[in-house]
């Protein structure tokens, strides 16, 4: 069952990281948009002695992000950072999909 979690007051005032829906009534999901948001969520987890799991683009069949602690949702961090053709290396943010990679490399 989906549950809309209410935002932590300090987080809502300090950052663009948002708390949203999850499948556990006890889980906190933070949508991050940059590294600073990630660091802030890590600090919250440390302070509360919570575990963190990651949510990429929600395209895999795994449910390892479901927990009763904290999840970081990377859907807004979906950029291809670097494409080094010579060394056959692509650097991406964690929310990038395989579809994005295919379309980018076929160009």
CSV table of N, CA and C in Angstrom, one decimal:
chain,number,residue,atom,x,y,z
A,1,UNK,N,0.8,-1.2,0.0
A,1,UNK,CA,0.0,0.0,0.0
A,1,UNK,C,0.9,1.2,0.0
A,2,UNK,N,0.6,2.2,-0.9
A,2,UNK,CA,1.4,3.4,-0.9
A,2,UNK,C,1.0,4.3,0.2
A,3,UNK,N,2.0,5.0,0.7
A,3,UNK,CA,1.8,5.9,1.9
A,3,UNK,C,2.5,7.2,1.6
A,4,UNK,N,1.9,8.3,1.7
A,4,UNK,CA,2.5,9.6,1.6
A,4,UNK,C,3.1,10.0,2.9
A,5,UNK,N,4.4,10.2,3.0
A,5,UNK,CA,5.1,10.5,4.2
A,5,UNK,C,5.1,12.0,4.3
A,6,UNK,N,5.0,12.6,5.6
A,6,UNK,CA,5.1,14.0,5.7
A,6,UNK,C,6.6,14.4,5.8
A,7,UNK,N,6.9,15.6,5.4
A,7,UNK,CA,8.3,16.0,5.3
A,7,UNK,C,8.8,16.4,6.7
A,8,UNK,N,10.1,16.1,6.9
A,8,UNK,CA,10.7,16.5,8.1
A,8,UNK,C,10.9,18.0,8.1
A,9,UNK,N,10.5,18.7,9.1
A,9,UNK,CA,10.5,20.2,9.1
A,9,UNK,C,11.9,20.8,8.7
A,10,UNK,N,13.0,20.3,9.4
A,10,UNK,CA,14.3,20.9,9.1
A,10,UNK,C,14.7,20.7,7.6
A,11,UNK,N,14.4,19.5,7.1
A,11,UNK,CA,14.7,19.2,5.7
A,11,UNK,C,13.9,20.1,4.7
A,12,UNK,N,12.7,20.3,5.0
A,12,UNK,CA,11.8,21.1,4.1
A,12,UNK,C,12.3,22.6,4.0
A,13,UNK,N,12.9,23.0,5.1
A,13,UNK,CA,13.4,24.4,5.1
A,13,UNK,C,14.8,24.6,4.6
A,14,UNK,N,15.6,23.5,4.6
A,14,UNK,CA,17.0,23.7,4.3
A,14,UNK,C,17.4,23.2,2.9
A,15,UNK,N,16.6,22.4,2.2
A,15,UNK,CA,17.1,21.7,1.1
A,15,UNK,C,16.0,21.5,0.0
A,16,UNK,N,16.4,21.1,-1.2
A,16,UNK,CA,15.5,20.8,-2.2
A,16,UNK,C,15.1,19.3,-2.2
A,17,UNK,N,15.8,18.5,-1.3
A,17,UNK,CA,15.5,17.1,-1.2
A,17,UNK,C,14.0,17.0,-0.6
A,18,UNK,N,13.2,16.1,-1.2
A,18,UNK,CA,11.8,16.0,-0.8
A,18,UNK,C,11.6,14.6,-0.3
A,19,UNK,N,10.7,14.4,0.6
A,19,UNK,CA,10.2,13.1,1.0
A,19,UNK,C,8.9,12.8,0.2
A,20,UNK,N,8.8,11.6,-0.2
A,20,UNK,CA,7.6,11.3,-1.1
A,20,UNK,C,7.0,9.9,-0.7
A,21,UNK,N,6.4,9.3,-1.7
A,21,UNK,CA,5.7,8.0,-1.5
A,21,UNK,C,6.6,6.9,-1.4
A,22,UNK,N,6.2,5.8,-0.7
A,22,UNK,CA,6.9,4.6,-0.7
A,22,UNK,C,5.9,3.4,-0.4
A,23,UNK,N,6.4,2.2,-0.4
A,23,UNK,CA,5.5,1.1,-0.2
A,23,UNK,C,5.5,0.7,1.3
A,24,UNK,N,6.3,1.3,2.1
A,24,UNK,CA,6.3,1.0,3.5
A,24,UNK,C,5.8,2.2,4.3
A,25,UNK,N,4.9,2.0,5.2
A,25,UNK,CA,4.4,3.2,6.0
A,25,UNK,C,5.5,3.7,6.9
A,26,UNK,N,6.5,3.0,7.1
A,26,UNK,CA,7.6,3.4,8.0
A,26,UNK,C,8.8,3.9,7.3
A,27,UNK,N,8.9,3.8,6.0
A,27,UNK,CA,10.0,4.2,5.2
A,27,UNK,C,10.0,5.7,4.9
A,28,UNK,N,11.2,6.3,4.7
A,28,UNK,CA,11.3,7.7,4.3
A,28,UNK,C,12.0,7.7,3.0
A,29,UNK,N,11.4,8.2,1.9
A,29,UNK,CA,12.0,8.3,0.6
A,29,UNK,C,12.4,9.7,0.3
A,30,UNK,N,13.6,10.0,0.0
A,30,UNK,CA,14.1,11.3,-0.3
A,30,UNK,C,14.5,11.4,-1.8
A,31,UNK,N,13.8,12.3,-2.5
A,31,UNK,CA,14.2,12.6,-3.9
A,31,UNK,C,15.3,13.6,-3.9
A,32,UNK,N,16.5,13.2,-4.4
A,32,UNK,CA,17.6,14.1,-4.4
A,32,UNK,C,17.9,14.6,-5.8
A,33,UNK,N,18.4,15.8,-5.9
A,33,UNK,CA,18.7,16.4,-7.1
A,33,UNK,C,20.2,16.8,-7.4
A,34,UNK,N,21.0,16.6,-6.3
A,34,UNK,CA,22.4,16.9,-6.4
A,34,UNK,C,23.2,16.3,-5.3
A,35,UNK,N,24.5,16.4,-5.3
A,35,UNK,CA,25.3,15.8,-4.3
A,35,UNK,C,25.0,16.3,-2.9
A,36,UNK,N,24.8,17.6,-2.8
A,36,UNK,CA,24.5,18.2,-1.5
A,36,UNK,C,23.2,17.6,-0.8
A,37,UNK,N,22.2,17.3,-1.7
A,37,UNK,CA,21.0,16.6,-1.1
A,37,UNK,C,21.4,15.2,-0.6
A,38,UNK,N,22.3,14.5,-1.3
A,38,UNK,CA,22.7,13.2,-0.9
A,38,UNK,C,23.4,13.3,0.5
A,39,UNK,N,24.3,14.2,0.6
A,39,UNK,CA,25.1,14.4,1.8
A,39,UNK,C,24.1,14.7,3.0
A,40,UNK,N,23.1,15.5,2.7
A,40,UNK,CA,22.1,15.9,3.7
A,40,UNK,C,21.3,14.7,4.2
A,41,UNK,N,20.9,13.8,3.3
A,41,UNK,CA,20.2,12.6,3.7
A,41,UNK,C,21.1,11.7,4.4
A,42,UNK,N,22.4,11.6,4.1
A,42,UNK,CA,23.3,10.7,4.8
A,42,UNK,C,23.5,11.2,6.2
A,43,UNK,N,23.5,12.5,6.4
A,43,UNK,CA,23.6,13.1,7.8
A,43,UNK,C,22.4,12.8,8.6
A,44,UNK,N,21.2,12.9,8.0
A,44,UNK,CA,20.0,12.5,8.6
A,44,UNK,C,20.0,11.1,9.1
A,45,UNK,N,20.5,10.2,8.2
A,45,UNK,CA,20.5,8.8,8.5
A,45,UNK,C,21.5,8.5,9.6
A,46,UNK,N,22.7,9.2,9.6
A,46,UNK,CA,23.6,9.0,10.7
A,46,UNK,C,23.0,9.5,12.0
A,47,UNK,N,22.4,10.6,12.0
A,47,UNK,CA,21.8,11.2,13.2
A,47,UNK,C,20.7,10.3,13.8
A,48,UNK,N,19.9,9.6,13.0
A,48,UNK,CA,18.9,8.7,13.4
A,48,UNK,C,19.3,7.3,13.4
A,49,UNK,N,20.6,7.0,13.1
A,49,UNK,CA,21.1,5.6,13.1
A,49,UNK,C,20.2,4.7,12.2
A,50,UNK,N,19.9,5.3,11.0
A,50,UNK,CA,19.1,4.6,10.0
A,50,UNK,C,19.9,4.0,8.9
A,51,UNK,N,19.4,2.9,8.3
A,51,UNK,CA,20.1,2.4,7.1
A,51,UNK,C,19.6,3.1,5.9
A,52,UNK,N,20.4,3.1,4.8
A,52,UNK,CA,20.0,3.8,3.6
A,52,UNK,C,20.0,2.8,2.5
A,53,UNK,N,19.0,2.8,1.6
A,53,UNK,CA,19.0,2.0,0.4
A,53,UNK,C,18.8,3.0,-0.8
A,54,UNK,N,19.1,2.6,-2.0
A,54,UNK,CA,19.0,3.4,-3.2
A,54,UNK,C,17.9,3.0,-4.1
A,55,UNK,N,17.4,4.0,-4.8
A,55,UNK,CA,16.4,3.8,-5.8
A,55,UNK,C,16.9,4.5,-7.1
A,56,UNK,N,17.2,3.7,-8.1
A,56,UNK,CA,17.7,4.3,-9.4
A,56,UNK,C,16.6,4.8,-10.2
A,57,UNK,N,16.2,4.1,-11.3
A,57,UNK,CA,15.2,4.6,-12.2
A,57,UNK,C,13.9,3.8,-12.0
A,58,UNK,N,13.9,2.9,-11.1
A,58,UNK,CA,12.7,2.0,-10.8
A,58,UNK,C,12.4,1.1,-12.0
A,59,UNK,N,13.4,0.7,-12.7
A,59,UNK,CA,13.1,-0.2,-13.9
A,59,UNK,C,13.5,-1.6,-13.6
A,60,UNK,N,14.2,-1.9,-12.5
A,60,UNK,CA,14.6,-3.3,-12.3
A,60,UNK,C,13.5,-4.0,-11.5
A,61,UNK,N,13.6,-5.3,-11.4
A,61,UNK,CA,12.6,-6.1,-10.7
A,61,UNK,C,12.9,-6.3,-9.2
A,62,UNK,N,14.0,-5.8,-8.8
A,62,UNK,CA,14.4,-5.9,-7.3
A,62,UNK,C,13.5,-5.0,-6.5
A,63,UNK,N,13.4,-5.4,-5.2
A,63,UNK,CA,12.7,-4.6,-4.3
A,63,UNK,C,13.6,-4.3,-3.1
A,64,UNK,N,14.9,-4.3,-3.3
A,64,UNK,CA,15.8,-4.0,-2.2
A,64,UNK,C,15.7,-2.7,-1.6
A,65,UNK,N,15.1,-1.7,-2.3
A,65,UNK,CA,15.0,-0.4,-1.8
A,65,UNK,C,13.8,-0.3,-0.7
A,66,UNK,N,13.0,-1.3,-0.6
A,66,UNK,CA,11.9,-1.3,0.3
A,66,UNK,C,12.5,-1.6,1.7
A,67,UNK,N,12.3,-0.6,2.6
A,67,UNK,CA,12.8,-0.8,4.0
A,67,UNK,C,12.0,0.0,4.9
A,68,UNK,N,12.3,-0.1,6.2
A,68,UNK,CA,11.7,0.7,7.2
A,68,UNK,C,12.5,1.9,7.6
A,69,UNK,N,13.6,2.2,6.9
A,69,UNK,CA,14.5,3.2,7.3
A,69,UNK,C,14.4,4.3,6.2
A,70,UNK,N,15.5,4.6,5.5
A,70,UNK,CA,15.6,5.7,4.5
A,70,UNK,C,15.9,5.1,3.1
A,71,UNK,N,15.3,5.6,2.1
A,71,UNK,CA,15.7,5.3,0.7
A,71,UNK,C,16.0,6.7,0.0
A,72,UNK,N,17.0,6.6,-0.9
A,72,UNK,CA,17.3,7.8,-1.7
A,72,UNK,C,16.8,7.5,-3.1
A,73,UNK,N,16.0,8.3,-3.6
A,73,UNK,CA,15.4,8.2,-5.0
A,73,UNK,C,16.2,9.1,-5.9
A,74,UNK,N,16.9,8.5,-6.9
A,74,UNK,CA,17.8,9.3,-7.8
A,74,UNK,C,17.1,9.6,-9.1
A,75,UNK,N,15.8,9.6,-9.2
A,75,UNK,CA,15.1,9.8,-10.5
A,75,UNK,C,15.5,11.2,-11.1
A,76,UNK,N,15.8,12.2,-10.3
A,76,UNK,CA,16.2,13.5,-10.9
A,76,UNK,C,17.6,13.6,-11.2
A,77,UNK,N,18.4,12.6,-10.8
A,77,UNK,CA,19.9,12.6,-11.1
A,77,UNK,C,20.0,11.6,-12.3
A,78,UNK,N,19.7,12.1,-13.5
A,78,UNK,CA,19.6,11.2,-14.6
A,78,UNK,C,20.4,11.7,-15.9
A,79,UNK,N,21.5,12.3,-15.6
A,79,UNK,CA,22.3,12.8,-16.7
A,79,UNK,C,23.5,11.9,-17.1
A,80,UNK,N,23.8,11.9,-18.3
A,80,UNK,CA,25.0,11.3,-18.8
A,80,UNK,C,26.1,12.4,-18.6
A,81,UNK,N,27.1,12.1,-17.8
A,81,UNK,CA,28.1,13.0,-17.4
A,81,UNK,C,29.3,13.1,-18.4
A,82,UNK,N,29.7,12.0,-18.9
A,82,UNK,CA,30.9,11.9,-19.8
A,82,UNK,C,30.8,10.7,-20.6
A,83,UNK,N,31.2,10.9,-21.9
A,83,UNK,CA,31.3,9.8,-22.8
A,83,UNK,C,32.6,9.8,-23.5
A,84,UNK,N,33.5,8.8,-23.1
A,84,UNK,CA,34.9,8.7,-23.7
A,84,UNK,C,34.9,7.6,-24.7
A,85,UNK,N,34.7,7.9,-25.9
A,85,UNK,CA,34.6,6.9,-27.0
A,85,UNK,C,36.0,6.1,-27.1
A,86,UNK,N,37.1,6.8,-27.0
A,86,UNK,CA,38.4,6.2,-27.2
A,86,UNK,C,38.6,5.1,-26.1
A,87,UNK,N,38.3,5.4,-24.9
A,87,UNK,CA,38.5,4.4,-23.8
A,87,UNK,C,37.3,3.6,-23.5
A,88,UNK,N,36.2,3.8,-24.3
A,88,UNK,CA,35.0,3.0,-24.1
A,88,UNK,C,34.5,3.1,-22.7
A,89,UNK,N,34.3,4.4,-22.2
A,89,UNK,CA,33.9,4.6,-20.8
A,89,UNK,C,32.8,5.7,-20.8
A,90,UNK,N,31.7,5.4,-20.1
A,90,UNK,CA,30.6,6.3,-20.0
A,90,UNK,C,30.4,6.5,-18.5
A,91,UNK,N,30.3,7.8,-18.1
A,91,UNK,CA,30.0,8.1,-16.7
A,91,UNK,C,28.6,8.7,-16.6
A,92,UNK,N,27.8,8.1,-15.7
A,92,UNK,CA,26.4,8.5,-15.6
A,92,UNK,C,26.1,8.8,-14.2
A,93,UNK,N,25.0,9.5,-14.0
A,93,UNK,CA,24.4,9.7,-12.6
A,93,UNK,C,23.5,8.4,-12.4
A,94,UNK,N,23.2,8.1,-11.1
A,94,UNK,CA,22.5,6.9,-10.8
A,94,UNK,C,21.1,6.7,-11.3
A,95,UNK,N,20.4,7.7,-11.8
A,95,UNK,CA,19.1,7.6,-12.3
A,95,UNK,C,19.0,7.4,-13.8
A,96,UNK,N,20.1,7.3,-14.5
A,96,UNK,CA,20.1,7.1,-15.9
A,96,UNK,C,19.6,5.7,-16.2
A,97,UNK,N,18.7,5.6,-17.3
A,97,UNK,CA,18.2,4.3,-17.7
A,97,UNK,C,19.0,3.7,-18.9
A,98,UNK,N,18.9,2.4,-19.1
A,98,UNK,CA,19.5,1.8,-20.2
A,98,UNK,C,19.0,2.4,-21.5
A,99,UNK,N,17.7,2.7,-21.6
A,99,UNK,CA,17.1,3.3,-22.7
A,99,UNK,C,17.9,4.7,-23.1
A,100,UNK,N,18.1,5.5,-22.0
A,100,UNK,CA,18.8,6.7,-22.2
A,100,UNK,C,20.2,6.4,-22.8
A,101,UNK,N,20.9,5.4,-22.3
A,101,UNK,CA,22.3,5.1,-22.7
A,101,UNK,C,22.2,4.7,-24.2
A,102,UNK,N,21.3,3.8,-24.5
A,102,UNK,CA,21.2,3.4,-25.9
A,102,UNK,C,21.0,4.5,-26.9
A,103,UNK,N,20.0,5.4,-26.6
A,103,UNK,CA,19.7,6.5,-27.4
A,103,UNK,C,20.9,7.4,-27.6
A,104,UNK,N,21.6,7.6,-26.5
A,104,UNK,CA,22.8,8.5,-26.5
A,104,UNK,C,23.9,8.0,-27.3
A,105,UNK,N,24.2,6.7,-27.2
A,105,UNK,CA,25.3,6.1,-27.9
A,105,UNK,C,25.0,5.8,-29.3
A,106,UNK,N,23.8,5.7,-29.7
A,106,UNK,CA,23.4,5.5,-31.1
A,106,UNK,C,23.6,6.8,-32.0
A,107,UNK,N,23.5,7.9,-31.3
A,107,UNK,CA,23.5,9.2,-32.1
A,107,UNK,C,24.7,9.3,-32.9
